[in-house]
PDB file of C-alpha atoms and ligand atoms in Angstrom:
ATOM      1  CA  MET A 428       5.917  18.882   1.780  1.00 50.00           C
ATOM      2  CA  GLY A 429       5.466  16.273  -1.009  1.00 58.00           C
ATOM      3  CA  ARG A 430       2.016  14.583  -1.711  1.00 91.00           C
ATOM      4  CA  GLY A 431       1.280  11.392  -0.810  1.00 97.00           C
ATOM      5  CA  TYR A 432      -1.633   8.073   0.266  1.00 98.00           C
ATOM      6  CA  LEU A 433      -1.723   5.122   2.675  1.00 98.00           C
ATOM      7  CA  VAL A 434      -2.701   2.163   1.009  1.00 98.00           C
ATOM      8  CA  THR A 435      -4.501  -0.087   2.508  1.00 98.00           C
ATOM      9  CA  GLY A 436      -6.330  -3.419   1.741  1.00 98.00           C
ATOM     10  CA  THR A 437      -9.676  -4.412   2.089  1.00 98.00           C
ATOM     11  CA  ASP A 438      -7.717  -7.741   4.101  1.00 96.00           C
ATOM     12  CA  THR A 439      -3.956  -8.983   4.528  1.00 94.00           C
ATOM     13  CA  GLY A 440      -3.071 -10.095   0.753  1.00 95.00           C
ATOM     14  CA  VAL A 441      -5.196  -8.108  -1.496  1.00 98.00           C
ATOM     15  CA  GLY A 442      -1.424  -7.112  -3.352  1.00 98.00           C
ATOM     16  CA  LYS A 443      -0.735  -3.774  -1.426  1.00 98.00           C
ATOM     17  CA  THR A 444       2.862  -4.765  -1.735  1.00 98.00           C
ATOM     18  CA  VAL A 445       1.956  -5.196  -5.501  1.00 98.00           C
ATOM     19  CA  ILE A 446       0.116  -2.399  -5.720  1.00 98.00           C
ATOM     20  CA  THR A 447       2.625   0.239  -4.166  1.00 98.00           C
ATOM     21  CA  ALA A 448       6.314  -0.546  -6.506  1.00 98.00           C
ATOM     22  CA  ALA A 449       3.918  -1.271  -9.786  1.00 98.00           C
ATOM     23  CA  LEU A 450       2.868   3.267  -8.673  1.00 98.00           C
ATOM     24  CA  VAL A 451       6.237   4.204  -7.391  1.00 98.00           C
ATOM     25  CA  GLY A 452       7.464   1.972 -10.468  1.00 98.00           C
ATOM     26  CA  VAL A 453       5.839   3.957 -13.121  1.00 98.00           C
ATOM     27  CA  TRP A 454       6.044   7.609 -11.413  1.00 98.00           C
ATOM     28  CA  ARG A 455       9.773   7.114 -11.016  1.00 98.00           C
ATOM     29  CA  ARG A 456       9.976   6.372 -14.729  1.00 97.00           C
ATOM     30  CA  ARG A 457       7.912   8.961 -15.418  1.00 96.00           C
ATOM     31  CA  GLY A 458      10.441  11.421 -12.870  1.00 96.00           C
ATOM     32  CA  ILE A 459       8.514  11.896  -9.514  1.00 96.00           C
ATOM     33  CA  ASP A 460      10.571  11.543  -6.930  1.00 97.00           C
ATOM     34  CA  ALA A 461       8.261   8.920  -5.609  1.00 98.00           C
ATOM     35  CA  VAL A 462       8.988   6.194  -2.633  1.00 98.00           C
ATOM     36  CA  ALA A 463       7.187   4.106  -0.732  1.00 98.00           C
ATOM     37  CA  ILE A 464       7.394   2.652   2.518  1.00 98.00           C
ATOM     38  CA  LYS A 465       6.870   0.700   5.336  1.00 98.00           C
ATOM     39  CA  PRO A 466       6.682   2.023   9.080  1.00 98.00           C
ATOM     40  CA  VAL A 467       5.828  -1.837  10.102  1.00 98.00           C
ATOM     41  CA  GLN A 468       6.061  -5.331   9.205  1.00 98.00           C
ATOM     42  CA  SER A 469       5.346  -8.291  10.932  1.00 97.00           C
ATOM     43  CA  GLY A 470       5.675 -11.419   9.471  1.00 95.00           C
ATOM     44  CA  ALA A 471       9.524 -10.378   8.683  1.00 96.00           C
ATOM     45  CA  ILE A 472      12.509 -13.125   7.134  1.00 95.00           C
ATOM     46  CA  GLU A 473      14.906 -14.093   8.996  1.00 92.00           C
ATOM     47  CA  ALA A 474      18.130 -13.993   6.179  1.00 90.00           C
ATOM     48  CA  ASN A 475      21.709 -14.284   7.203  1.00 89.00           C
ATOM     49  CA  GLY A 476      21.379 -13.718  11.001  1.00 90.00           C
ATOM     50  CA  ARG A 477      18.677 -10.652  10.202  1.00 93.00           C
ATOM     51  CA  LEU A 478      15.556  -9.705   9.727  1.00 96.00           C
ATOM     52  CA  VAL A 479      14.030  -8.321   5.898  1.00 96.00           C
ATOM     53  CA  PRO A 480      10.553  -6.799   5.702  1.00 97.00           C
ATOM     54  CA  GLU A 481       9.990  -8.648   1.900  1.00 96.00           C
ATOM     55  CA  ASP A 482       7.423  -5.732   0.973  1.00 98.00           C
ATOM     56  CA  VAL A 483      10.148  -3.573   1.009  1.00 98.00           C
ATOM     57  CA  VAL A 484      12.319  -5.536  -1.233  1.00 98.00           C
ATOM     58  CA  PHE A 485       9.745  -6.047  -3.483  1.00 98.00           C
ATOM     59  CA  TYR A 486       9.450  -2.197  -3.370  1.00 98.00           C
ATOM     60  CA  ARG A 487      13.024  -1.820  -3.798  1.00 98.00           C
ATOM     61  CA  HIS A 488      13.086  -4.493  -7.035  1.00 98.00           C
ATOM     62  CA  VAL A 489       9.946  -2.899  -9.153  1.00 98.00           C
ATOM     63  CA  ALA A 490      10.583   0.355  -8.771  1.00 98.00           C
ATOM     64  CA  GLY A 491      14.466   0.492  -8.166  1.00 97.00           C
ATOM     65  CA  LEU A 492      14.725   2.369  -5.291  1.00 98.00           C
ATOM     66  CA  PRO A 493      17.563   3.652  -3.910  1.00 97.00           C
ATOM     67  CA  GLN A 494      16.823   2.960  -0.020  1.00 98.00           C
ATOM     68  CA  SER A 495      18.357   1.541   2.141  1.00 97.00           C
ATOM     69  CA  ILE A 496      16.279  -0.880   3.793  1.00 97.00           C
ATOM     70  CA  ASP A 497      15.817   1.034   7.263  1.00 97.00           C
ATOM     71  CA  GLU A 498      15.338   3.949   5.349  1.00 98.00           C
ATOM     72  CA  LEU A 499      11.718   2.499   4.207  1.00 98.00           C
ATOM     73  CA  ASN A 500      10.777  -0.109   7.333  1.00 98.00           C
ATOM     74  CA  LEU A 501      11.083   1.538  10.911  1.00 98.00           C
ATOM     75  CA  TYR A 502       9.973  -1.577  12.594  1.00 98.00           C
ATOM     76  CA  ARG A 503       9.751  -5.443  11.114  1.00 98.00           C
ATOM     77  CA  PHE A 504       8.439  -8.647  13.171  1.00 98.00           C
ATOM     78  CA  THR A 505       8.391 -12.590  12.579  1.00 96.00           C
ATOM     79  CA  SER A 506       5.424 -13.685  13.473  1.00 96.00           C
ATOM     80  CA  ALA A 507       2.213 -13.268  10.358  1.00 94.00           C
ATOM     81  CA  VAL A 508      -0.038 -11.481  13.041  1.00 96.00           C
ATOM     82  CA  SER A 509      -1.757  -8.275  13.335  1.00 96.00           C
ATOM     83  CA  PRO A 510       2.201  -6.017  14.445  1.00 96.00           C
ATOM     84  CA  HIS A 511       0.781  -5.044  18.148  1.00 97.00           C
ATOM     85  CA  LEU A 512       0.864  -8.691  18.301  1.00 97.00           C
ATOM     86  CA  ALA A 513       4.290  -9.354  17.003  1.00 97.00           C
ATOM     87  CA  ALA A 514       5.649  -6.799  18.256  1.00 97.00           C
ATOM     88  CA  LYS A 515       4.495  -8.271  21.859  1.00 97.00           C
ATOM     89  CA  LEU A 516       5.729 -11.668  20.824  1.00 97.00           C
ATOM     90  CA  SER A 517       9.057 -10.116  19.658  1.00 95.00           C
ATOM     91  CA  GLY A 518       9.201  -8.811  23.136  1.00 97.00           C
ATOM     92  CA  GLU A 519       9.056  -4.669  22.014  1.00 97.00           C
ATOM     93  CA  ARG A 520       5.813  -2.717  21.247  1.00 96.00           C
ATOM     94  CA  VAL A 521       5.307  -0.298  18.709  1.00 98.00           C
ATOM     95  CA  GLU A 522       5.469   3.650  20.018  1.00 98.00           C
ATOM     96  CA  PRO A 523       3.193   5.773  17.909  1.00 98.00           C
ATOM     97  CA  SER A 524       5.250   8.228  17.602  1.00 98.00           C
ATOM     98  CA  ARG A 525       8.063   6.769  16.047  1.00 98.00           C
ATOM     99  CA  VAL A 526       5.984   5.974  13.293  1.00 98.00           C
ATOM    100  CA  VAL A 527       3.949   9.037  12.843  1.00 98.00           C
ATOM    101  CA  ASP A 528       7.171  10.907  12.960  1.00 98.00           C
ATOM    102  CA  PHE A 529       9.145   8.404  10.576  1.00 98.00           C
ATOM    103  CA  CYS A 530       6.833   8.542   7.851  1.00 98.00           C
ATOM    104  CA  ARG A 531       5.986  12.342   8.337  1.00 98.00           C
ATOM    105  CA  GLU A 532      10.599  12.425   7.473  1.00 97.00           C
ATOM    106  CA  VAL A 533       9.547  10.045   4.570  1.00 98.00           C
ATOM    107  CA  LEU A 534       7.253  12.486   3.684  1.00 97.00           C
ATOM    108  CA  GLN A 535       9.195  15.359   3.869  1.00 96.00           C
ATOM    109  CA  ARG A 536      11.835  14.609   1.237  1.00 96.00           C
ATOM    110  CA  TYR A 537       9.720  13.192  -1.497  1.00 97.00           C
ATOM    111  CA  GLU A 538       7.499  14.273  -4.219  1.00 96.00           C
ATOM    112  CA  LEU A 539       5.241  11.424  -4.393  1.00 97.00           C
ATOM    113  CA  VAL A 540       5.094   8.763  -1.168  1.00 98.00           C
ATOM    114  CA  LEU A 541       3.062   6.213  -0.494  1.00 98.00           C
ATOM    115  CA  VAL A 542       3.065   4.501   3.002  1.00 98.00           C
ATOM    116  CA  GLU A 543       1.493   0.897   2.996  1.00 98.00           C
ATOM    117  CA  GLY A 544      -0.448  -0.117   5.922  1.00 98.00           C
ATOM    118  CA  ALA A 545      -0.618  -3.755   7.411  1.00 97.00           C
ATOM    119  CA  GLY A 546      -3.459  -6.243   6.768  1.00 96.00           C
ATOM    120  CA  GLY A 547      -6.875  -3.406   6.298  1.00 97.00           C
ATOM    121  CA  LEU A 548      -7.406  -0.263   7.819  1.00 98.00           C
ATOM    122  CA  CYS A 549      -8.367  -1.372  10.735  1.00 98.00           C
ATOM    123  CA  VAL A 550      -5.739  -3.333  12.645  1.00 98.00           C
ATOM    124  CA  PRO A 551      -4.066  -2.543  14.979  1.00 98.00           C
ATOM    125  CA  LEU A 552      -0.404  -1.283  15.047  1.00 98.00           C
ATOM    126  CA  SER A 553       0.294  -1.271  18.461  1.00 96.00           C
ATOM    127  CA  GLY A 554      -2.545  -1.692  19.876  1.00 95.00           C
ATOM    128  CA  PRO A 555      -6.481  -0.357  19.689  1.00 96.00           C
ATOM    129  CA  ASP A 556      -5.871   3.672  19.547  1.00 96.00           C
ATOM    130  CA  PHE A 557      -2.592   3.725  16.601  1.00 98.00           C
ATOM    131  CA  THR A 558      -4.883   1.417  14.413  1.00 98.00           C
ATOM    132  CA  VAL A 559      -3.947   1.757   9.859  1.00 98.00           C
ATOM    133  CA  ALA A 560      -6.928   4.381   9.809  1.00 98.00           C
ATOM    134  CA  GLU A 561      -5.434   6.236  12.548  1.00 98.00           C
ATOM    135  CA  LEU A 562      -1.596   6.737  11.714  1.00 98.00           C
ATOM    136  CA  ALA A 563      -3.604   7.972   7.890  1.00 98.00           C
ATOM    137  CA  ARG A 564      -5.457  10.588  10.308  1.00 97.00           C
ATOM    138  CA  GLU A 565      -2.374  11.106  12.524  1.00 97.00           C
ATOM    139  CA  LEU A 566      -0.460  11.460   8.599  1.00 97.00           C
ATOM    140  CA  SER A 567      -4.005  13.254   6.908  1.00 97.00           C
ATOM    141  CA  LEU A 568      -2.898  11.135   3.925  1.00 97.00           C
ATOM    142  CA  PRO A 569      -6.117   9.647   1.802  1.00 97.00           C
ATOM    143  CA  LEU A 570      -6.455   6.008   1.653  1.00 98.00           C
ATOM    144  CA  LEU A 571      -5.497   4.406  -1.740  1.00 98.00           C
ATOM    145  CA  VAL A 572      -8.552   0.484  -1.440  1.00 98.00           C
ATOM    146  CA  VAL A 573      -7.139  -2.171  -2.827  1.00 98.00           C
ATOM    147  CA  ALA A 574      -9.858  -4.998  -3.089  1.00 98.00           C
ATOM    148  CA  ARG A 575     -10.229  -8.616  -4.652  1.00 98.00           C
ATOM    149  CA  PRO A 576     -12.151  -8.283  -7.462  1.00 97.00           C
ATOM    150  CA  GLY A 577     -15.586 -10.874  -6.987  1.00 95.00           C
ATOM    151  CA  LEU A 578     -17.278 -12.553  -4.579  1.00 94.00           C
ATOM    152  CA  GLY A 579     -17.484 -10.797  -1.380  1.00 94.00           C
ATOM    153  CA  SER A 580     -16.132  -7.993  -2.411  1.00 97.00           C
ATOM    154  CA  ILE A 581     -18.546  -5.607  -2.551  1.00 98.00           C
ATOM    155  CA  ASN A 582     -19.186  -5.587   1.066  1.00 98.00           C
ATOM    156  CA  HIS A 583     -15.134  -5.423   2.244  1.00 98.00           C
ATOM    157  CA  THR A 584     -14.812  -2.618  -0.474  1.00 98.00           C
ATOM    158  CA  VAL A 585     -18.177  -0.461   1.272  1.00 98.00           C
ATOM    159  CA  LEU A 586     -17.810  -0.954   4.515  1.00 98.00           C
ATOM    160  CA  THR A 587     -13.445  -0.297   4.109  1.00 98.00           C
ATOM    161  CA  VAL A 588     -14.594   3.112   2.700  1.00 98.00           C
ATOM    162  CA  ALA A 589     -16.938   3.847   5.370  1.00 98.00           C
ATOM    163  CA  TYR A 590     -15.631   3.285   8.541  1.00 98.00           C
ATOM    164  CA  ALA A 591     -12.356   5.472   6.434  1.00 98.00           C
ATOM    165  CA  GLN A 592     -15.228   8.036   5.994  1.00 97.00           C
ATOM    166  CA  ASN A 593     -16.056   7.524   9.317  1.00 97.00           C
ATOM    167  CA  ARG A 594     -13.365   8.746  10.532  1.00 96.00           C
ATOM    168  CA  GLY A 595     -13.067  11.778   8.346  1.00 97.00           C
ATOM    169  CA  ILE A 596     -10.069  10.280   5.709  1.00 97.00           C
ATOM    170  CA  PRO A 597     -10.416  10.504   2.793  1.00 97.00           C
ATOM    171  CA  VAL A 598     -10.285   7.583  -0.131  1.00 97.00           C
ATOM    172  CA  ALA A 599      -8.053   8.560  -3.234  1.00 97.00           C
ATOM    173  CA  GLY A 600     -10.064   5.264  -5.101  1.00 98.00           C
ATOM    174  CA  ILE A 601     -10.337   1.896  -5.496  1.00 98.00           C
ATOM    175  CA  ILE A 602      -7.282  -0.099  -7.142  1.00 98.00           C
ATOM    176  CA  ILE A 603      -9.008  -3.743  -7.667  1.00 98.00           C
ATOM    177  CA  ASN A 604      -6.580  -6.618  -8.523  1.00 98.00           C
ATOM    178  CA  GLY A 605      -5.363 -10.043  -9.069  1.00 98.00           C
ATOM    179  CA  LEU A 606      -8.147 -10.661 -12.079  1.00 97.00           C
ATOM    180  CA  LYS A 607      -7.370 -14.067 -13.082  1.00 95.00           C
ATOM    181  CA  ALA A 608      -7.693 -13.431 -16.917  1.00 88.00           C
ATOM    182  CA  GLY A 609     -11.262 -16.206 -18.205  1.00 88.00           C
ATOM    183  CA  GLU A 610     -11.968 -15.826 -14.801  1.00 86.00           C
ATOM    184  CA  ALA A 611     -14.206 -12.626 -15.014  1.00 92.00           C
ATOM    185  CA  GLY A 612     -17.863 -13.874 -14.327  1.00 94.00           C
ATOM    186  CA  PRO A 613     -20.373 -11.484 -13.847  1.00 95.00           C
ATOM    187  CA  ALA A 614     -19.410 -10.972  -9.903  1.00 95.00           C
ATOM    188  CA  GLU A 615     -16.346  -9.445 -12.025  1.00 94.00           C
ATOM    189  CA  LYS A 616     -18.269  -7.056 -14.596  1.00 95.00           C
ATOM    190  CA  ASP A 617     -20.313  -5.808 -11.825  1.00 96.00           C
ATOM    191  CA  ASN A 618     -17.822  -4.740  -9.035  1.00 97.00           C
ATOM    192  CA  PRO A 619     -16.602  -1.959 -10.349  1.00 98.00           C
ATOM    193  CA  GLY A 620     -19.358   0.312 -11.104  1.00 98.00           C
ATOM    194  CA  ILE A 621     -21.854  -0.772  -8.302  1.00 98.00           C
ATOM    195  CA  ILE A 622     -18.559  -0.703  -5.368  1.00 98.00           C
ATOM    196  CA  ALA A 623     -17.404   3.358  -7.014  1.00 98.00           C
ATOM    197  CA  ALA A 624     -21.817   3.842  -6.918  1.00 98.00           C
ATOM    198  CA  MET A 625     -22.343   2.336  -3.693  1.00 98.00           C
ATOM    199  CA  THR A 626     -18.984   3.687  -2.043  1.00 98.00           C
ATOM    200  CA  GLY A 627     -18.710   7.589  -4.191  1.00 98.00           C
ATOM    201  CA  VAL A 628     -14.787   6.204  -4.996  1.00 98.00           C
ATOM    202  CA  PRO A 629     -13.304   6.061  -7.628  1.00 98.00           C
ATOM    203  CA  VAL A 630     -12.028   2.857  -9.050  1.00 98.00           C
ATOM    204  CA  LEU A 631      -8.528   4.176 -10.713  1.00 98.00           C
ATOM    205  CA  GLY A 632      -7.712   0.588 -11.926  1.00 98.00           C
ATOM    206  CA  ILE A 633      -8.481  -3.706 -12.672  1.00 98.00           C
ATOM    207  CA  VAL A 634      -4.662  -5.419 -12.139  1.00 98.00           C
ATOM    208  CA  PRO A 635      -5.487  -8.175 -13.840  1.00 98.00           C
ATOM    209  CA  TYR A 636      -3.242 -11.768 -11.879  1.00 98.00           C
ATOM    210  CA  LEU A 637       0.437 -11.838 -13.475  1.00 98.00           C
ATOM    211  CA  PRO A 638       1.898 -15.109 -12.977  1.00 97.00           C
ATOM    212  CA  GLY A 639       5.061 -14.262 -13.274  1.00 97.00           C
ATOM    213  CA  VAL A 640       4.266 -11.465  -9.871  1.00 98.00           C
ATOM    214  CA  SER A 641       5.788 -12.630  -6.915  1.00 98.00           C
ATOM    215  CA  VAL A 642       6.292 -10.519  -3.579  1.00 97.00           C
ATOM    216  CA  GLU A 643       8.217 -13.387  -1.970  1.00 96.00           C
ATOM    217  CA  GLU A 644       9.833 -14.382  -5.251  1.00 96.00           C
ATOM    218  CA  GLY A 645      10.784 -11.668  -5.620  1.00 96.00           C
ATOM    219  CA  SER A 646       9.544 -11.781  -9.102  1.00 98.00           C
ATOM    220  CA  ALA A 647       7.689  -9.247 -11.326  1.00 98.00           C
ATOM    221  CA  ASP A 648       7.411  -9.585 -14.639  1.00 97.00           C
ATOM    222  CA  GLY A 649       5.606  -7.431 -16.822  1.00 97.00           C
ATOM    223  CA  LEU A 650       4.011  -5.642 -13.769  1.00 98.00           C
ATOM    224  CA  VAL A 651       5.329  -2.192 -14.001  1.00 98.00           C
ATOM    225  CA  GLU A 652       4.328  -1.868 -17.477  1.00 98.00           C
ATOM    226  CA  THR A 653       0.981  -3.513 -16.783  1.00 98.00           C
ATOM    227  CA  VAL A 654      -0.021  -0.922 -13.666  1.00 98.00           C
ATOM    228  CA  GLU A 655       0.607   1.794 -16.127  1.00 98.00           C
ATOM    229  CA  ASN A 656      -1.795   0.493 -18.512  1.00 98.00           C
ATOM    230  CA  THR A 657      -4.566  -0.156 -16.585  1.00 98.00           C
ATOM    231  CA  VAL A 658      -4.601   2.583 -13.214  1.00 97.00           C
ATOM    232  CA  PHE A 659      -5.937   6.052 -14.180  1.00 97.00           C
ATOM    233  CA  TRP A 660      -2.077   6.434 -11.943  1.00 96.00           C
ATOM    234  CA  GLU A 661      -1.826   9.920 -13.629  1.00 95.00           C
ATOM    235  CA  ASP A 662      -5.190  10.889 -11.168  1.00 94.00           C
ATOM    236  CA  LEU A 663      -2.382   9.960  -7.926  1.00 95.00           C
ATOM    237  CA  VAL A 664       0.607  12.471  -8.817  1.00 95.00           C
ATOM    238  CA  PRO A 665      -0.238  16.495  -7.503  1.00 82.00           C
ATOM    239  CA  ARG A 666      -0.348  19.003 -10.222  1.00 70.00           C
ATOM    240  CA  ILE A 667       2.599  20.900  -9.143  1.00 54.00           C
ATOM    241  CA  CYS A 668       5.031  18.357 -10.522  1.00 51.00           C
ATOM    242  CA  GLY A 669       3.802  18.385 -15.273  1.00 49.00           C
ATOM    243  CA  CYS A 670       5.029  15.318 -15.246  1.00 52.00           C
ATOM    244  CA  THR A 671       1.538  13.088 -15.767  1.00 47.00           C
ATOM    245  CA  GLY A 672       0.519  12.286 -20.129  1.00 44.00           C
ATOM    246  CA  THR A 673       1.770  10.058 -21.650  1.00 41.00           C
ATOM    247  CA  GLY A 674       4.771  10.466 -23.134  1.00 34.00           C
TER     248      GLY A 674
HETATM  249  N1  LIG B 201      -1.434  -9.163  -9.677  1.00 84.34           N
HETATM  250  C1  LIG B 201      -0.921  -9.909  -9.520  1.00 84.34           C
HETATM  251  N2  LIG B 201      -0.645 -11.191  -9.981  1.00 84.34           N
HETATM  252  C2  LIG B 201      -0.396 -12.167  -9.196  1.00 84.34           C
HETATM  253  N3  LIG B 201      -0.148 -12.076  -8.001  1.00 84.34           N
HETATM  254  C3  LIG B 201       0.056 -11.829  -7.414  1.00 84.34           C
HETATM  255  C4  LIG B 201      -0.856 -10.335  -7.959  1.00 84.34           C
HETATM  256  N4  LIG B 201      -1.063  -9.450  -7.065  1.00 84.34           N
HETATM  257  C5  LIG B 201      -0.932 -10.273  -5.714  1.00 84.34           C
HETATM  258  N5  LIG B 201       0.112 -10.834  -6.212  1.00 84.34           N
HETATM  259  C6  LIG B 201       0.383 -12.352  -4.971  1.00 84.34           C
HETATM  260  O1  LIG B 201      -0.498 -12.635  -4.361  1.00 84.34           O
HETATM  261  C7  LIG B 201       0.587 -12.353  -3.039  1.00 84.34           C
HETATM  262  C8  LIG B 201       0.105 -11.066  -2.069  1.00 84.34           C
HETATM  263  O2  LIG B 201      -0.074  -9.685  -2.640  1.00 84.34           O
HETATM  264  P1  LIG B 201       1.055  -8.601  -1.676  1.00 84.34           P
HETATM  265  O3  LIG B 201       1.793  -9.025  -1.349  1.00 84.34           O
HETATM  266  O4  LIG B 201       0.361  -7.353  -2.451  1.00 84.34           O
HETATM  267  O5  LIG B 201      -0.207  -8.610  -0.711  1.00 84.34           O
HETATM  268  P2  LIG B 201      -0.796  -7.527   0.775  1.00 84.34           P
HETATM  269  O6  LIG B 201      -1.858  -7.289   0.705  1.00 84.34           O
HETATM  270  O7  LIG B 201       0.596  -6.905   0.608  1.00 84.34           O
HETATM  271  O8  LIG B 201      -0.642  -8.368   1.895  1.00 84.34           O
HETATM  272  P3  LIG B 201       0.416  -7.918   3.101  1.00 84.34           P
HETATM  273  O9  LIG B 201      -0.848  -7.406   4.117  1.00 84.34           O
HETATM  274  O10 LIG B 201       1.041  -9.141   4.140  1.00 84.34           O
HETATM  275  O11 LIG B 201       1.392  -6.851   3.489  1.00 84.34           O
HETATM  276  C9  LIG B 201       1.475 -12.162  -3.176  1.00 84.34           C
HETATM  277  O12 LIG B 201       1.778 -13.326  -3.613  1.00 84.34           O
HETATM  278  C10 LIG B 201       1.636 -11.475  -4.242  1.00 84.34           C
HETATM  279  O13 LIG B 201       2.592 -11.474  -5.216  1.00 84.34           O
HETATM  280 MG1  LIG B 202       2.180  -6.042   1.911  1.00 84.34          MG
END
């Protein structure tokens, strides 16, 4: 079975999709058979009478994924609320075993897989017993945590890591995303060090805010190159594939 990570965040909208798409783009450029999936998407967009999971569209565009949307997403709902509620509002239900089987199949097929959660770690995918954290546990996947750069992020990040560790879910790394040029004040400068010290988890990179990047508009100017140069992406690559390095 290939290796993978569950990508979670300290909150919704922190940049999980941006980081996921870019990492898979970097890996694929290095010849790694990597893929990203979003098993449950709420806030899907209606286009031509179809529901489109926006995050998956962005992965395909940024990483050049050849897979169909249905291969990368299982459930999609219109309402932009927690998946358990979005499903209910559509008269549907997320079946935990279907989600787990969907992810396992993808994990078996590819060398390196990123599974994007929804919102943060405690978000219910189908109800109180099946959260994003439970999905990571079922799949035995370590986490990658995407966090904001500034004030408030120490607390959100340390709590997220503590919640995972209390449940026996390993955290492979933290990626800080969206640092605006010229806005690195004392908090932004101090956060990576104090967060790493308090969690015992490495901060694998600090990704700047890129004005040419928008998930909604499908634009990703300079994104893959920037992540390639700002994140220790090699640390996440399985050793067996022998494709690390910067050549
Ligand atoms: N480094 C960045 N530079 C510029 N814009 C960014 C960056 N990271 C994220 N964004 C923008 O911030 C918004 C939220 O990012 P994203 O969709 O990746 O978050 P998310 O954590 O995946 O959200 P969700 O919980 O809805 O899945 C999007 O509009 C995205 O384009
Ligand atoms: Mg997303």
